[in-house]
Short mmCIF file of C-alpha atoms and ligand atoms in Angstrom, two decimals:
data_model
loop_
_atom_site.label_atom_id
_atom_site.label_comp_id
_atom_site.label_asym_id
_atom_site.label_seq_id
_atom_site.Cartn_x
_atom_site.Cartn_y
_atom_site.Cartn_z
CA UNK A 90 -0.18 0.09 -0.23
CA UNK A 91 1.44 3.20 -0.98
CA UNK A 92 1.44 5.84 1.98
CA UNK A 93 1.54 9.43 1.80
CA UNK A 94 2.55 12.32 4.30
CA UNK A 95 -0.74 13.86 5.22
CA UNK A 96 -4.17 12.53 6.14
CA UNK A 97 -6.92 13.47 3.68
CA UNK A 98 -8.62 15.68 6.29
CA UNK A 99 -5.81 17.89 6.56
CA UNK A 100 -5.00 18.19 2.87
CA UNK A 101 -6.35 20.89 0.78
CA UNK A 102 -9.02 20.00 -1.90
CA UNK A 103 -8.98 20.28 -5.47
CA UNK A 104 -12.52 19.79 -6.99
CA UNK A 105 -13.04 19.38 -10.68
CA UNK A 106 -16.68 19.61 -12.24
CA UNK A 107 -17.92 20.69 -15.60
CA UNK A 108 -20.07 23.47 -13.91
CA UNK A 109 -18.46 25.71 -11.53
CA UNK A 110 -20.01 27.23 -8.29
CA UNK A 111 -20.16 30.73 -10.02
CA UNK A 112 -20.16 31.87 -13.65
CA UNK A 113 -18.45 35.46 -14.28
CA UNK A 114 -20.10 38.08 -16.38
CA UNK A 115 -19.32 41.71 -16.68
CA UNK A 116 -21.82 44.13 -15.07
CA UNK A 117 -22.95 47.55 -16.34
CA UNK A 118 -20.03 49.14 -14.48
CA UNK A 119 -17.57 47.05 -16.30
CA UNK A 120 -16.60 44.81 -13.43
CA UNK A 121 -16.72 41.18 -13.45
CA UNK A 122 -19.63 39.80 -11.03
CA UNK A 123 -20.08 36.31 -10.01
CA UNK A 124 -23.47 34.76 -10.50
CA UNK A 125 -24.11 31.27 -8.54
CA UNK A 126 -24.18 28.17 -10.69
CA UNK A 127 -27.25 25.92 -10.92
CA UNK A 128 -27.76 22.34 -10.45
CA UNK A 129 -27.55 19.74 -7.72
CA UNK A 130 -23.80 19.34 -7.80
CA UNK A 131 -23.23 23.13 -7.22
CA UNK A 132 -26.03 22.98 -4.22
CA UNK A 133 -23.93 20.04 -2.48
CA UNK A 134 -20.21 21.09 -2.87
CA UNK A 135 -20.73 24.83 -2.90
CA UNK A 136 -22.03 24.92 0.78
CA UNK A 137 -19.48 22.48 2.09
CA UNK A 138 -16.45 24.01 0.17
CA UNK A 139 -16.92 27.61 1.01
CA UNK A 140 -15.12 26.99 4.60
CA UNK A 141 -12.44 24.73 3.13
CA UNK A 142 -9.17 25.52 1.75
CA UNK A 143 -10.24 24.48 -1.93
CA UNK A 144 -9.67 25.14 -5.18
CA UNK A 145 -12.45 24.70 -7.97
CA UNK A 146 -11.68 23.90 -11.42
CA UNK A 147 -14.71 23.95 -13.88
CA UNK A 148 -15.07 24.41 -17.51
CA UNK A 149 -15.61 28.07 -18.83
CA UNK A 150 -19.03 28.89 -19.92
CA UNK A 151 -19.05 32.68 -20.19
CA UNK A 152 -16.74 35.27 -21.66
CA UNK A 153 -16.22 36.48 -17.99
CA UNK A 154 -14.97 32.82 -16.95
CA UNK A 155 -12.64 32.91 -19.98
CA UNK A 156 -10.99 36.03 -18.59
CA UNK A 157 -10.70 34.37 -15.06
CA UNK A 158 -9.06 31.49 -16.50
CA UNK A 159 -6.56 30.08 -15.97
CA UNK A 160 -5.40 32.23 -12.92
CA UNK A 161 -8.46 31.89 -11.14
CA UNK A 162 -9.93 34.18 -8.53
CA UNK A 163 -10.91 33.76 -4.90
CA UNK A 164 -14.64 33.86 -4.20
CA UNK A 165 -15.73 36.97 -2.24
CA UNK A 166 -16.46 35.92 1.27
CA UNK A 167 -15.30 32.26 0.89
CA UNK A 168 -11.79 30.58 1.30
CA UNK A 169 -12.46 28.94 -2.09
CA UNK A 170 -10.66 29.84 -5.20
CA UNK A 171 -12.16 29.20 -8.71
CA UNK A 172 -10.30 28.29 -11.85
CA UNK A 173 -11.72 27.70 -15.54
CA UNK A 174 -10.62 25.45 -18.09
CA UNK A 175 -10.92 27.26 -21.43
CA UNK A 176 -12.37 24.65 -23.91
CA UNK A 177 -12.76 26.22 -27.53
CA UNK A 178 -16.59 26.39 -27.89
CA UNK A 179 -16.80 23.68 -30.73
CA UNK A 180 -14.92 21.03 -28.71
CA UNK A 181 -17.12 21.87 -25.79
CA UNK A 182 -20.19 21.14 -27.86
CA UNK A 183 -19.10 17.67 -28.71
CA UNK A 184 -17.94 17.05 -24.98
CA UNK A 185 -21.01 18.37 -23.22
CA UNK A 186 -23.94 18.10 -25.58
CA UNK A 187 -22.78 15.38 -27.69
CA UNK A 188 -20.95 12.71 -25.38
CA UNK A 189 -21.76 13.81 -21.57
CA UNK A 190 -25.37 14.78 -22.14
CA UNK A 191 -26.38 13.14 -25.85
CA UNK A 192 -24.87 9.79 -24.73
CA UNK A 193 -23.65 9.02 -21.23
CA UNK A 194 -26.80 10.71 -19.50
CA UNK A 195 -28.82 8.46 -21.59
CA UNK A 196 -26.90 5.48 -20.82
CA UNK A 197 -26.86 5.82 -17.12
CA UNK A 198 -30.34 6.73 -16.73
CA UNK A 199 -31.55 4.02 -19.24
CA UNK A 200 -33.41 6.62 -21.48
CA UNK A 201 -32.93 5.34 -25.04
CA UNK A 202 -35.97 3.96 -27.10
CA UNK A 203 -33.64 0.72 -27.84
CA UNK A 204 -35.27 -0.24 -31.04
CA UNK A 205 -34.42 3.13 -32.77
CA UNK A 206 -31.72 4.77 -30.40
CA UNK A 207 -28.83 5.00 -30.16
CA UNK A 208 -26.91 5.02 -33.38
CA UNK A 209 -23.16 5.66 -33.53
CA UNK A 210 -21.36 7.08 -36.53
CA UNK A 211 -18.67 9.57 -37.65
CA UNK A 212 -20.33 12.17 -35.71
CA UNK A 213 -19.89 10.28 -32.32
CA UNK A 214 -16.46 9.72 -33.24
CA UNK A 215 -15.71 13.43 -33.86
CA UNK A 216 -17.88 14.38 -30.46
CA UNK A 217 -15.70 11.60 -28.42
CA UNK A 218 -12.29 12.89 -29.61
CA UNK A 219 -13.80 16.32 -28.20
CA UNK A 220 -14.55 14.51 -25.19
CA UNK A 221 -11.12 13.20 -24.71
CA UNK A 222 -9.37 16.47 -25.35
CA UNK A 223 -11.73 18.27 -23.02
CA UNK A 224 -10.82 15.60 -20.23
CA UNK A 225 -7.09 15.82 -21.14
CA UNK A 226 -7.59 19.84 -20.90
CA UNK A 227 -9.14 19.38 -17.26
CA UNK A 228 -6.43 16.61 -16.18
CA UNK A 229 -3.70 19.31 -17.35
CA UNK A 230 -5.24 22.26 -15.44
CA UNK A 231 -5.18 19.95 -12.28
CA UNK A 232 -1.85 18.58 -12.45
CA UNK A 233 -0.60 22.47 -12.15
CA UNK A 234 -2.51 22.13 -8.71
CA UNK A 235 -0.68 19.29 -7.50
CA UNK A 236 2.20 20.81 -5.57
CA UNK A 237 0.76 20.77 -2.34
CA UNK A 238 -0.25 17.34 -2.49
CA UNK A 239 -4.19 18.23 -2.29
CA UNK A 240 -6.88 15.61 -2.47
CA UNK A 241 -8.43 15.58 -6.04
CA UNK A 242 -12.33 15.23 -6.27
CA UNK A 243 -13.45 14.73 -9.61
CA UNK A 244 -17.09 15.03 -10.49
CA UNK A 245 -19.42 13.18 -12.79
CA UNK A 246 -19.75 11.63 -15.92
CA UNK A 247 -18.42 14.68 -17.81
CA UNK A 248 -14.80 13.97 -16.37
CA UNK A 249 -14.39 10.07 -16.38
CA UNK A 250 -11.35 9.89 -18.12
CA UNK A 251 -9.61 12.52 -15.92
CA UNK A 252 -8.62 10.21 -13.05
CA UNK A 253 -6.55 8.14 -15.32
CA UNK A 254 -4.94 11.07 -17.38
CA UNK A 255 -4.12 12.99 -14.32
CA UNK A 256 -2.23 9.66 -12.84
CA UNK A 257 -0.25 9.50 -15.87
CA UNK A 258 0.80 13.25 -15.12
CA UNK A 259 1.05 12.98 -11.28
CA UNK A 260 1.61 9.29 -10.31
CA UNK A 261 1.16 9.83 -6.45
CA UNK A 262 -1.99 12.05 -6.76
CA UNK A 263 -4.55 10.95 -4.41
CA UNK A 264 -7.95 10.77 -6.45
CA UNK A 265 -11.46 10.18 -5.83
CA UNK A 266 -14.00 10.18 -8.82
CA UNK A 267 -17.78 10.67 -7.76
CA UNK A 268 -20.72 10.08 -10.04
CA UNK A 269 -23.93 11.94 -8.96
CA UNK A 270 -25.86 9.79 -11.48
CA UNK A 271 -26.57 6.22 -11.43
CA UNK A 272 -24.18 3.90 -13.31
CA UNK A 273 -25.55 1.90 -16.13
CA UNK A 274 -25.95 -1.94 -15.83
CA UNK A 275 -23.30 -4.25 -17.51
CA UNK A 276 -25.74 -5.32 -20.53
CA UNK A 277 -27.11 -1.66 -21.06
CA UNK A 278 -23.43 -0.49 -20.96
CA UNK A 279 -22.47 -2.60 -23.33
CA UNK A 280 -24.59 -0.35 -25.94
CA UNK A 281 -21.84 2.10 -26.01
CA UNK A 282 -18.96 1.78 -28.63
CA UNK A 283 -16.29 -0.38 -27.39
CA UNK A 284 -13.40 1.97 -27.14
CA UNK A 285 -15.91 4.47 -25.46
CA UNK A 286 -16.92 2.01 -22.89
CA UNK A 287 -13.54 0.64 -21.92
CA UNK A 288 -11.81 4.12 -21.67
CA UNK A 289 -14.53 5.29 -19.46
CA UNK A 290 -14.16 2.07 -17.11
CA UNK A 291 -10.32 2.45 -17.12
CA UNK A 292 -10.28 6.32 -16.97
CA UNK A 293 -12.59 6.03 -13.47
CA UNK A 294 -10.11 3.28 -12.43
CA UNK A 295 -7.23 5.73 -12.41
CA UNK A 296 -8.76 7.14 -9.05
CA UNK A 297 -7.98 5.53 -5.52
CA UNK A 298 -11.63 5.74 -4.65
CA UNK A 299 -14.50 5.50 -7.29
CA UNK A 300 -17.90 6.76 -5.34
CA UNK A 301 -21.48 6.47 -6.36
CA UNK A 302 -24.64 7.42 -4.66
CA UNK A 303 -25.56 3.83 -3.88
CA UNK A 304 -24.07 0.27 -3.71
CA UNK A 305 -26.04 -0.92 -6.66
CA UNK A 306 -24.22 1.32 -9.05
CA UNK A 307 -21.02 0.55 -7.67
CA UNK A 308 -21.72 -2.93 -8.25
CA UNK A 309 -22.62 -2.26 -11.79
CA UNK A 310 -19.44 -0.45 -12.44
CA UNK A 311 -17.49 -3.47 -11.05
CA UNK A 312 -19.58 -5.99 -13.21
CA UNK A 313 -18.20 -3.86 -16.35
CA UNK A 314 -14.70 -3.32 -14.98
CA UNK A 315 -14.21 -7.29 -14.40
CA UNK A 316 -14.42 -7.68 -18.09
CA UNK A 317 -11.42 -5.57 -18.88
CA UNK A 318 -7.92 -7.15 -19.47
CA UNK A 319 -5.45 -7.05 -16.69
CA UNK A 320 -8.11 -5.65 -14.17
CA UNK A 321 -8.74 -7.95 -11.38
CA UNK A 322 -11.95 -7.24 -9.46
CA UNK A 323 -13.37 -8.59 -6.22
CA UNK A 324 -16.87 -7.70 -6.05
CA UNK A 325 -17.62 -8.59 -2.28
CA UNK A 326 -14.58 -6.66 -1.35
CA UNK A 327 -15.71 -3.86 -3.55
CA UNK A 328 -12.29 -3.58 -5.02
CA UNK A 329 -10.37 -3.53 -8.18
CA UNK A 330 -6.67 -4.20 -8.70
CA UNK A 331 -5.37 -2.22 -11.52
CA UNK A 332 -1.54 -1.82 -12.64
CA UNK A 333 -0.35 -2.60 -9.03
CA UNK A 334 -2.75 -0.17 -7.50
CA UNK A 335 -5.73 -0.83 -5.29
CA UNK A 336 -9.10 0.99 -5.92
CA UNK A 337 -11.76 0.96 -3.63
CA UNK A 338 -15.58 1.22 -4.97
CA UNK A 339 -17.80 2.81 -2.25
CA UNK A 340 -21.10 4.55 -2.05
CA UNK A 341 -21.56 8.03 -0.53
CA UNK A 342 -25.06 9.08 -0.73
CA UNK A 343 -25.20 13.02 -0.87
CA UNK A 344 -27.17 15.11 1.45
CA UNK A 345 -28.81 18.61 1.24
CA UNK A 346 -27.68 21.63 3.27
CA UNK A 347 -30.54 22.79 5.35
CA UNK A 348 -28.97 26.14 6.05
CA UNK A 349 -28.85 27.18 2.56
CA UNK A 350 -32.53 26.20 1.99
CA UNK A 351 -33.84 27.79 5.23
CA UNK A 352 -31.91 30.87 4.57
CA UNK A 353 -33.40 31.33 0.85
CA UNK A 354 -36.75 30.47 2.72
CA UNK A 355 -36.37 33.61 5.08
CA UNK A 356 -35.71 36.27 2.36
CA UNK A 357 -38.46 38.73 1.38
CA UNK A 358 -38.38 37.55 -2.13
CA UNK A 359 -39.41 34.06 -0.88
CA UNK A 360 -42.19 35.73 1.27
CA UNK A 361 -43.56 37.58 -1.89
CA UNK A 362 -43.32 34.54 -3.88
CA UNK A 363 -45.29 32.30 -1.12
CA UNK A 364 -48.27 34.60 -1.75
CA UNK A 365 -47.99 34.42 -5.50
CA UNK A 366 -48.07 30.37 -5.14
CA UNK A 367 -51.13 30.63 -2.48
CA UNK A 368 -52.68 32.67 -5.41
CA UNK A 369 -52.07 29.85 -7.93
CA UNK A 370 -53.58 27.29 -5.41
CA UNK A 371 -56.79 29.39 -4.21
CA UNK A 372 -58.63 27.31 -1.78
CA UNK A 373 -57.55 24.01 -3.77
CA UNK A 374 -55.02 21.07 -2.52
CA UNK A 375 -51.57 21.86 -4.19
CA UNK A 376 -49.48 19.22 -5.89
CA UNK A 377 -46.01 20.15 -6.69
CA UNK A 378 -43.17 19.05 -8.67
CA UNK A 379 -39.83 20.80 -9.03
CA UNK A 380 -37.26 19.42 -11.50
CA UNK A 381 -34.83 20.17 -14.25
CA UNK A 382 -36.79 19.82 -17.63
CA UNK A 383 -35.34 16.95 -18.83
CA UNK A 384 -36.33 13.02 -19.86
CA UNK A 385 -34.93 11.32 -16.67
CA UNK A 386 -37.31 13.24 -14.37
CA UNK A 387 -40.51 11.50 -16.05
CA UNK A 388 -42.52 14.91 -16.37
CA UNK A 389 -44.58 13.60 -19.10
CA UNK A 390 -45.84 10.48 -17.28
CA UNK A 391 -46.35 12.61 -14.16
CA UNK A 392 -48.89 14.80 -16.27
CA UNK A 393 -50.35 11.51 -17.69
CA UNK A 394 -50.86 10.24 -14.32
CA UNK A 395 -52.29 13.40 -12.98
CA UNK A 396 -54.93 13.25 -15.95
CA UNK A 397 -55.87 9.51 -14.93
CA UNK A 398 -56.56 10.72 -11.45
CA UNK A 399 -59.09 13.43 -13.03
CA UNK A 400 -60.56 10.69 -15.16
CA UNK A 401 -60.61 7.89 -12.36
CA UNK A 402 -61.59 10.38 -9.29
CA UNK A 403 -63.79 12.98 -10.90
CA UNK A 404 -64.38 14.57 -7.67
CA UNK A 405 -60.91 16.16 -7.97
CA UNK A 406 -61.64 18.15 -11.01
CA UNK A 407 -61.58 21.92 -9.98
CA UNK A 408 -60.17 20.97 -6.38
CA UNK A 409 -56.59 20.48 -7.08
CA UNK A 410 -53.87 22.50 -8.70
CA UNK A 411 -50.71 20.64 -10.10
CA UNK A 412 -47.86 23.39 -9.91
CA UNK A 413 -44.57 22.21 -12.04
CA UNK A 414 -41.62 24.40 -11.69
CA UNK A 415 -39.07 23.23 -14.20
CA UNK A 416 -35.82 24.85 -15.10
CA UNK A 417 -34.71 24.60 -18.64
CA UNK A 418 -31.81 22.24 -19.32
CA UNK A 419 -29.52 21.31 -21.74
CA UNK A 420 -31.54 22.69 -24.75
CA UNK A 421 -28.89 22.48 -27.20
CA UNK A 422 -29.58 18.52 -27.30
CA UNK A 423 -32.44 17.89 -29.76
CA UNK A 424 -33.90 15.18 -27.55
CA UNK A 425 -34.04 17.33 -24.61
CA UNK A 426 -35.77 20.06 -26.68
CA UNK A 427 -38.23 17.47 -28.23
CA UNK A 428 -38.93 16.17 -24.69
CA UNK A 429 -39.67 19.64 -23.33
CA UNK A 430 -42.12 20.39 -26.06
CA UNK A 431 -43.70 17.06 -25.48
CA UNK A 432 -44.20 18.04 -21.79
CA UNK A 433 -45.66 21.50 -22.70
CA UNK A 434 -47.97 20.00 -25.27
CA UNK A 435 -49.21 17.66 -22.89
CA UNK A 436 -49.89 19.96 -20.08
CA UNK A 437 -51.69 22.09 -22.58
CA UNK A 438 -54.06 19.53 -23.89
CA UNK A 439 -54.91 18.40 -20.44
CA UNK A 440 -55.79 21.96 -19.46
CA UNK A 441 -57.79 22.28 -22.56
CA UNK A 442 -59.41 19.42 -22.00
CA UNK A 443 -60.31 19.53 -18.20
CA UNK A 444 -59.92 23.06 -17.55
CA UNK A 445 -62.61 25.63 -16.58
CA UNK A 446 -62.67 29.49 -16.67
CA UNK A 447 -61.80 29.47 -13.02
CA UNK A 448 -59.57 26.63 -12.78
CA UNK A 449 -56.24 25.65 -14.93
CA UNK A 450 -55.34 21.89 -13.88
CA UNK A 451 -51.43 22.16 -14.64
CA UNK A 452 -49.77 25.32 -13.79
CA UNK A 453 -46.46 24.93 -15.88
CA UNK A 454 -43.49 27.47 -15.21
CA UNK A 455 -40.48 27.08 -17.06
CA UNK A 456 -37.80 29.17 -15.19
CA UNK A 457 -34.60 29.09 -13.37
CA UNK A 458 -35.67 30.32 -9.72
CA UNK A 459 -34.38 28.53 -6.72
CA UNK A 460 -36.23 30.86 -4.59
CA UNK A 461 -39.27 30.10 -6.16
CA UNK A 462 -39.25 26.65 -5.74
CA UNK A 463 -38.27 27.09 -2.00
CA UNK A 464 -41.36 29.24 -1.79
CA UNK A 465 -43.46 26.69 -3.33
CA UNK A 466 -42.11 23.96 -0.94
CA UNK A 467 -43.68 25.82 1.89
CA UNK A 468 -47.39 24.45 1.67
CA UNK A 469 -47.54 21.96 -0.77
CA UNK A 470 -50.16 18.99 0.13
CA UNK A 471 -48.19 16.65 -2.00
CA UNK A 472 -45.13 16.40 -3.85
CA UNK A 473 -44.51 14.29 -7.03
CA UNK A 474 -40.91 13.13 -7.68
CA UNK A 475 -41.13 10.36 -10.13
CA UNK A 476 -37.69 10.27 -12.11
CA UNK A 477 -37.23 6.76 -14.12
CA UNK A 478 -34.01 6.59 -12.62
CA UNK A 479 -32.06 9.23 -10.21
CA UNK A 480 -28.60 9.19 -8.60
CA UNK A 481 -30.07 10.78 -5.54
CA UNK A 482 -32.92 13.56 -6.21
CA UNK A 483 -32.21 16.64 -3.84
CA UNK A 484 -35.91 18.06 -4.43
CA UNK A 485 -37.24 14.91 -2.77
CA UNK A 486 -34.92 16.07 0.49
CA UNK A 487 -35.30 19.83 0.10
CA UNK A 488 -39.18 19.82 0.02
CA UNK A 489 -39.74 18.10 3.30
CA UNK A 490 -37.00 20.32 4.81
CA UNK A 491 -39.05 23.38 4.07
CA UNK A 492 -42.52 22.31 4.14
CA UNK A 493 -44.80 23.56 7.22
CA UNK A 494 -48.04 21.91 6.25
CA UNK A 495 -47.29 17.84 6.48
CA UNK A 496 -46.78 17.57 2.90
CA UNK A 497 -46.79 14.11 1.71
CA UNK A 498 -44.11 12.62 -0.64
CA UNK A 499 -44.94 10.59 -3.69
CA UNK A 500 -41.48 9.17 -4.48
CA UNK A 501 -40.06 6.87 -7.38
CA UNK A 502 -38.62 3.62 -6.04
CA UNK A 503 -35.64 4.48 -8.73
CA UNK A 504 -34.59 7.54 -6.95
CA UNK A 505 -31.33 7.14 -4.83
CA UNK A 506 -33.36 9.19 -2.26
CA UNK A 507 -35.88 6.27 -1.80
CA UNK A 508 -33.15 4.55 0.16
CA UNK A 509 -33.56 7.23 2.91
CA UNK A 510 -37.11 8.34 2.46
CA UNK A 511 -38.76 5.28 1.14
CA UNK A 512 -40.55 4.34 4.14
CA UNK A 513 -42.09 7.74 5.22
CA UNK A 514 -43.24 8.26 1.55
CA UNK A 515 -45.79 6.83 -1.02
CA UNK A 516 -43.65 4.56 -3.15
CA UNK A 517 -44.18 4.21 -6.75
CA UNK A 518 -42.96 2.57 -10.02
CA UNK A 519 -42.46 5.61 -12.11
CA UNK A 520 -43.73 3.68 -15.31
CA UNK A 521 -46.75 2.87 -13.56
CA UNK A 522 -49.39 5.62 -14.64
CA UNK A 523 -52.28 3.87 -12.43
CA UNK A 524 -50.07 3.47 -9.31
CA UNK A 525 -49.02 7.00 -9.69
CA UNK A 526 -52.53 8.27 -9.89
CA UNK A 527 -53.71 6.34 -7.08
CA UNK A 528 -50.64 7.54 -4.99
CA UNK A 529 -51.80 11.20 -5.80
CA UNK A 530 -55.35 10.56 -4.57
CA UNK A 531 -54.15 8.89 -1.34
CA UNK A 532 -51.51 11.74 -0.45
CA UNK A 533 -53.96 14.25 -1.13
CA UNK A 534 -56.63 12.39 1.05
CA UNK A 535 -54.21 11.44 3.78
CA UNK A 536 -55.52 11.75 7.24
CA UNK A 537 -53.90 14.61 9.33
CA UNK A 538 -52.15 12.15 11.78
CA UNK A 539 -50.54 10.07 9.13
CA UNK A 540 -49.31 13.11 7.13
CA UNK A 541 -47.60 14.62 10.16
CA UNK A 542 -46.09 11.34 11.19
CA UNK A 543 -44.75 10.89 7.67
CA UNK A 544 -43.62 14.31 7.24
CA UNK A 545 -41.76 14.13 10.56
CA UNK A 546 -39.92 11.00 9.32
CA UNK A 547 -39.35 12.63 5.88
CA UNK A 548 -37.56 15.92 7.71
CA UNK A 549 -35.76 13.69 10.16
CA UNK A 550 -34.27 11.53 7.61
CA UNK A 551 -33.45 14.37 5.14
CA UNK A 552 -31.41 16.08 7.98
CA UNK A 553 -29.56 13.02 9.39
CA UNK A 554 -26.80 13.64 6.92
CA UNK A 555 -24.97 16.60 5.66
CA UNK A 556 -22.76 17.77 2.79
CA UNK A 557 -20.22 17.99 5.24
CA UNK A 558 -20.56 14.40 6.59
CA UNK A 559 -20.80 13.27 2.69
CA UNK A 560 -17.49 14.88 2.10
CA UNK A 561 -15.93 13.62 5.14
CA UNK A 562 -16.76 10.15 4.55
CA UNK A 563 -14.98 10.52 1.14
CA UNK A 564 -12.18 11.72 2.87
CA UNK A 565 -12.09 9.04 5.14
CA UNK A 566 -12.20 6.22 2.34
CA UNK A 567 -9.04 8.17 0.63
CA UNK A 568 -7.16 7.74 3.98
CA UNK A 569 -7.95 4.03 4.03
CA UNK A 570 -6.65 3.40 0.51
CA UNK A 571 -3.63 5.73 0.81
CA UNK A 572 -3.13 5.90 4.67
CA UNK A 573 -0.72 8.67 6.03
CA UNK A 574 2.50 7.38 7.03
CA UNK A 575 2.97 6.91 10.63
O1 F6P B 736 -27.10 15.05 -11.80
C1 F6P B 736 -26.27 15.05 -12.43
C2 F6P B 736 -25.72 16.33 -12.99
O2 F6P B 736 -24.68 16.42 -13.67
C3 F6P B 736 -25.52 17.18 -11.38
O3 F6P B 736 -24.34 16.77 -10.85
C4 F6P B 736 -25.63 18.53 -11.70
O4 F6P B 736 -25.68 19.44 -10.76
C5 F6P B 736 -26.70 18.44 -12.98
O5 F6P B 736 -26.68 17.21 -13.38
C6 F6P B 736 -27.06 19.64 -13.57
O6 F6P B 736 -26.31 19.51 -14.81
P1 F6P B 736 -25.82 20.63 -15.74
O7 F6P B 736 -24.73 21.08 -15.45
O8 F6P B 736 -25.75 20.03 -17.18
O9 F6P B 736 -27.06 21.62 -15.96
#
């Protein structure tokens, strides 16, 4: 076992993710202003790193970011420094839209309509070359940070090749790769072109610790890695031996930062938005969903299940509003755009069929507004979280942390969050419209005592873990694989 002078807990941290904690834009006065990035990864890591001696390396997405790259900048009010990797626009398109979100996202969430998609061709080869080069650019930027022997925390499916590339540049580096998504099963992963699949597996095995949201995805990874030549896998020990190194495969389920949500809920803007939500609800029951607008979230089936509820339980017509807060996501990828259009058309059709002058069954808001979501969390009667597959799903935890009215949670068995919240929620198979419609009915009719008991359980379970404990467990795992020298 290779030892190291410092324990991971005492080491500085270098995080790498595609999206950074902030993006820089020039304000009217000509100064560069930092705007908070969006998405679950930033929410989880942003809070916990603010207090640490950390450098965050991300892809430049704005002109402002490009100006800040590669020297980086300290964030106001935080110990953290951010640096950007300037990837040429065309290459970024192949890497982010083409491979990461156009292919890998679909693989890990089982999203293909397998009789027709995917098909791989020259375009894929071109995009794959961009993905490789973008990962190489990240590895180079990280190698510059290696002087003080930090812990490298590489995030997600965008950067699967980075651990191996970085190890070639800095052989003793302590590296952890973490996937915020599920990881495709062995058979499904074999859909990928063979070179892409093997490169991804070998790339991730460049880390000392490969982390997932849940044990089942670590096992999927190991079952695929077992097929690689010269890699010895011990599934029971959650371990792979590669090039004379030991790689541990572990699960580190993420948690929400309660403080950040509670602070957002206490702002004046949140108060104003709460009255807007109350106006939308009127004297009806409120069913809520909050999601990025993309296919893994299963928004379309959510609307169809709601329609089924209105058909099977006619008494709800006029007495329930379904508020869907959806933030635009990855609109450059045609499949996401088409899915978004289908969702809007379905909501319009349902509203035209069942709506009345004084009642719109589905109120759809497509906007990027975290505070609006937090305001809506306050008093929903039921919240629908029905992803087809999901690494964790932070919304399922954020809602119960804020909700003050004993709101019920209808939760997909395929969301990572189900492991924590399942027993307090109404469980659904996300593909089963009848089960989902009945769960909505049950949630809306749930007696007070049952609601309160479940809501307390949801809140307790959501708050039992924090982003800080999530990070600490990863650092402990690094110390186990690369123990500090005595
Ligand atoms: O859930 C996977 C994930 O990559 C998160 O880690 C991230 O916060 C989210 O999707 C948003 O993705 P994007 O940066 O493409 O908007």
